[in-house]
PDB file of C-alpha atoms in Angstrom:
ATOM      1  CA  LEU A   1     153.193  -3.497-142.046  1.00  0.00           C
ATOM      2  CA  ILE A   2     150.509  -5.695-140.507  1.00  0.00           C
ATOM      3  CA  PHE A   3     152.720  -5.718-137.223  1.00  0.00           C
ATOM      4  CA  VAL A   4     152.910  -2.160-137.177  1.00  0.00           C
ATOM      5  CA  GLY A   5     149.253  -1.833-137.670  1.00  0.00           C
ATOM      6  CA  LEU A   6     148.580  -4.391-134.782  1.00  0.00           C
ATOM      7  CA  VAL A   7     150.916  -2.249-132.468  1.00  0.00           C
ATOM      8  CA  ILE A   8     149.316   0.987-133.282  1.00  0.00           C
ATOM      9  CA  ALA A   9     145.862  -0.549-132.736  1.00  0.00           C
ATOM     10  CA  ALA A  10     146.998  -2.338-129.413  1.00  0.00           C
ATOM     11  CA  VAL A  11     148.470   1.448-128.267  1.00  0.00           C
ATOM     12  CA  LEU A  12     145.085   3.037-129.186  1.00  0.00           C
ATOM     13  CA  ALA A  13     142.931   0.226-127.301  1.00  0.00           C
ATOM     14  CA  VAL A  14     145.197   0.711-124.277  1.00  0.00           C
ATOM     15  CA  ASN A  15     145.067   4.401-124.163  1.00  0.00           C
ATOM     16  CA  PHE A  16     141.228   4.351-124.555  1.00  0.00           C
ATOM     17  CA  LEU A  17     140.913   1.867-121.586  1.00  0.00           C
ATOM     18  CA  ALA A  18     143.293   3.949-119.509  1.00  0.00           C
ATOM     19  CA  SER A  19     141.245   7.134-120.072  1.00  0.00           C
ATOM     20  CA  LYS A  20     137.965   5.275-119.142  1.00  0.00           C
ATOM     21  CA  PHE A  21     139.250   3.599-115.908  1.00  0.00           C
ATOM     22  CA  ARG A  22     141.958   6.004-114.506  1.00  0.00           C
ATOM     23  CA  THR A  23     143.856   3.830-112.315  1.00  0.00           C
ATOM     24  CA  ARG A  24     147.119   4.476-111.147  1.00  0.00           C
ATOM     25  CA  ILE A  25     149.585   1.621-110.288  1.00  0.00           C
ATOM     26  CA  ASP A  26     151.928   2.238-107.324  1.00  0.00           C
ATOM     27  CA  LEU A  27     155.088   0.139-108.037  1.00  0.00           C
ATOM     28  CA  THR A  28     157.333   1.858-105.346  1.00  0.00           C
ATOM     29  CA  GLN A  29     158.501  -0.655-102.474  1.00  0.00           C
ATOM     30  CA  ASP A  30     156.936   1.302 -99.751  1.00  0.00           C
ATOM     31  CA  ARG A  31     153.768   2.240-101.723  1.00  0.00           C
ATOM     32  CA  ALA A  32     154.748   6.149-101.334  1.00  0.00           C
ATOM     33  CA  PHE A  33     152.184   7.133-103.951  1.00  0.00           C
ATOM     34  CA  THR A  34     149.191   5.156-102.486  1.00  0.00           C
ATOM     35  CA  LEU A  35     146.538   6.499 -99.985  1.00  0.00           C
ATOM     36  CA  SER A  36     146.448   4.422 -96.737  1.00  0.00           C
ATOM     37  CA  GLU A  37     143.115   2.666 -95.736  1.00  0.00           C
ATOM     38  CA  GLY A  38     142.621   5.319 -92.877  1.00  0.00           C
ATOM     39  CA  THR A  39     142.771   8.253 -95.454  1.00  0.00           C
ATOM     40  CA  LEU A  40     140.459   6.171 -97.731  1.00  0.00           C
ATOM     41  CA  ARG A  41     137.959   5.652 -94.870  1.00  0.00           C
ATOM     42  CA  MET A  42     138.073   9.191 -93.779  1.00  0.00           C
ATOM     43  CA  LEU A  43     137.504  10.433 -97.245  1.00  0.00           C
ATOM     44  CA  SER A  44     134.645   8.256 -97.949  1.00  0.00           C
ATOM     45  CA  LYS A  45     133.051   9.576 -94.794  1.00  0.00           C
ATOM     46  CA  ILE A  46     132.979  13.151 -95.902  1.00  0.00           C
ATOM     47  CA  GLU A  47     129.221  14.378 -95.941  1.00  0.00           C
ATOM     48  CA  THR A  48     129.400  17.960 -96.761  1.00  0.00           C
ATOM     49  CA  PRO A  49     131.614  19.379 -99.412  1.00  0.00           C
ATOM     50  CA  ILE A  50     134.970  20.644 -98.274  1.00  0.00           C
ATOM     51  CA  GLN A  51     137.007  23.306-100.261  1.00  0.00           C
ATOM     52  CA  LEU A  52     140.670  23.241-100.333  1.00  0.00           C
ATOM     53  CA  ARG A  53     142.731  26.172-101.885  1.00  0.00           C
ATOM     54  CA  LEU A  54     146.065  25.401-103.227  1.00  0.00           C
ATOM     55  CA  TYR A  55     148.126  28.211-103.934  1.00  0.00           C
ATOM     56  CA  VAL A  56     151.033  27.830-106.247  1.00  0.00           C
ATOM     57  CA  SER A  57     152.975  29.942-108.799  1.00  0.00           C
ATOM     58  CA  THR A  58     153.434  27.512-111.639  1.00  0.00           C
ATOM     59  CA  GLY A  59     154.109  30.325-114.120  1.00  0.00           C
ATOM     60  CA  ASP A  60     157.137  31.478-112.054  1.00  0.00           C
ATOM     61  CA  ASN A  61     160.279  30.671-114.063  1.00  0.00           C
ATOM     62  CA  SER A  62     162.459  31.007-110.852  1.00  0.00           C
ATOM     63  CA  MET A  63     160.976  28.051-109.323  1.00  0.00           C
ATOM     64  CA  PRO A  64     163.693  25.168-108.930  1.00  0.00           C
ATOM     65  CA  PRO A  65     162.897  22.237-110.838  1.00  0.00           C
ATOM     66  CA  PHE A  66     162.554  19.982-107.591  1.00  0.00           C
ATOM     67  CA  LEU A  67     159.839  22.220-106.395  1.00  0.00           C
ATOM     68  CA  LYS A  68     158.116  21.957-109.609  1.00  0.00           C
ATOM     69  CA  ILE A  69     158.230  17.980-109.182  1.00  0.00           C
ATOM     70  CA  HIS A  70     157.077  18.423-105.654  1.00  0.00           C
ATOM     71  CA  VAL A  71     154.128  20.616-106.819  1.00  0.00           C
ATOM     72  CA  GLN A  72     153.143  17.813-109.250  1.00  0.00           C
ATOM     73  CA  ARG A  73     153.263  15.206-106.672  1.00  0.00           C
ATOM     74  CA  ILE A  74     150.912  17.402-104.453  1.00  0.00           C
ATOM     75  CA  GLU A  75     148.587  17.952-107.403  1.00  0.00           C
ATOM     76  CA  ASP A  76     148.441  14.256-108.097  1.00  0.00           C
ATOM     77  CA  LEU A  77     147.946  13.336-104.432  1.00  0.00           C
ATOM     78  CA  LEU A  78     145.110  15.893-104.015  1.00  0.00           C
ATOM     79  CA  GLU A  79     143.378  14.589-107.317  1.00  0.00           C
ATOM     80  CA  GLU A  80     143.593  11.099-105.956  1.00  0.00           C
ATOM     81  CA  MET A  81     142.053  12.327-102.707  1.00  0.00           C
ATOM     82  CA  ARG A  82     139.455  14.210-104.378  1.00  0.00           C
ATOM     83  CA  GLN A  83     138.313  11.125-106.561  1.00  0.00           C
ATOM     84  CA  ALA A  84     138.325   8.905-103.398  1.00  0.00           C
ATOM     85  CA  SER A  85     135.900  11.379-101.769  1.00  0.00           C
ATOM     86  CA  GLY A  86     133.415  10.989-104.373  1.00  0.00           C
ATOM     87  CA  GLY A  87     133.980  14.690-105.432  1.00  0.00           C
ATOM     88  CA  LYS A  88     133.236  15.992-101.712  1.00  0.00           C
ATOM     89  CA  LEU A  89     136.812  17.321-101.555  1.00  0.00           C
ATOM     90  CA  GLU A  90     136.791  20.172-103.998  1.00  0.00           C
ATOM     91  CA  ILE A  91     140.393  21.214-105.082  1.00  0.00           C
ATOM     92  CA  GLN A  92     140.800  24.966-106.216  1.00  0.00           C
ATOM     93  CA  LYS A  93     144.050  25.824-107.643  1.00  0.00           C
ATOM     94  CA  LEU A  94     145.060  29.467-107.307  1.00  0.00           C
ATOM     95  CA  GLU A  95     147.813  31.298-108.731  1.00  0.00           C
ATOM     96  CA  PRO A  96     148.735  34.112-106.471  1.00  0.00           C
ATOM     97  CA  THR A  97     150.308  36.674-109.054  1.00  0.00           C
ATOM     98  CA  PRO A  98     150.972  40.056-107.646  1.00  0.00           C
ATOM     99  CA  ASP A  99     148.031  42.445-107.406  1.00  0.00           C
ATOM    100  CA  SER A 100     145.554  39.559-108.167  1.00  0.00           C
ATOM    101  CA  ASP A 101     142.485  38.285-106.395  1.00  0.00           C
ATOM    102  CA  ALA A 102     144.349  35.065-105.748  1.00  0.00           C
ATOM    103  CA  GLU A 103     147.035  37.011-104.024  1.00  0.00           C
ATOM    104  CA  ASP A 104     144.444  38.727-101.790  1.00  0.00           C
ATOM    105  CA  SER A 105     142.917  35.463-101.088  1.00  0.00           C
ATOM    106  CA  ALA A 106     146.280  33.827 -99.875  1.00  0.00           C
ATOM    107  CA  LYS A 107     146.789  36.915 -97.674  1.00  0.00           C
ATOM    108  CA  LEU A 108     143.364  36.581 -96.169  1.00  0.00           C
ATOM    109  CA  ASP A 109     144.157  32.806 -95.560  1.00  0.00           C
ATOM    110  CA  GLY A 110     147.385  33.994 -93.492  1.00  0.00           C
ATOM    111  CA  LEU A 111     149.814  33.048 -96.254  1.00  0.00           C
ATOM    112  CA  GLU A 112     153.121  35.073 -97.064  1.00  0.00           C
ATOM    113  CA  PRO A 113     154.789  34.874-100.453  1.00  0.00           C
ATOM    114  CA  TYR A 114     157.817  32.464-100.372  1.00  0.00           C
ATOM    115  CA  ARG A 115     160.775  33.917-102.489  1.00  0.00           C
TER     116      ARG A 115
END
């Protein structure tokens, strides 16, 4: 019973610390999920805010699973870039559903639906 209590306390402590320090560890051989030094330097030099719009239809059930995984990787990468920029890179995620403002915005940005 004491051991179970210690394990629960350890899990809670790790969870608390992880939420405070938001650090990712990239264990891939070629560091596929780590921003390069050049990218980090460029992001740290952003002086005025830059707004990036990400158009993705996450509610679309017809999206293949491999694309959903790819979208998650892109979102993770953009979030890491936003953090590295000190908040100067602003990410706006839009879901361009038919007849929505997001769809109109995507068209104005020169994007066409991918089906």
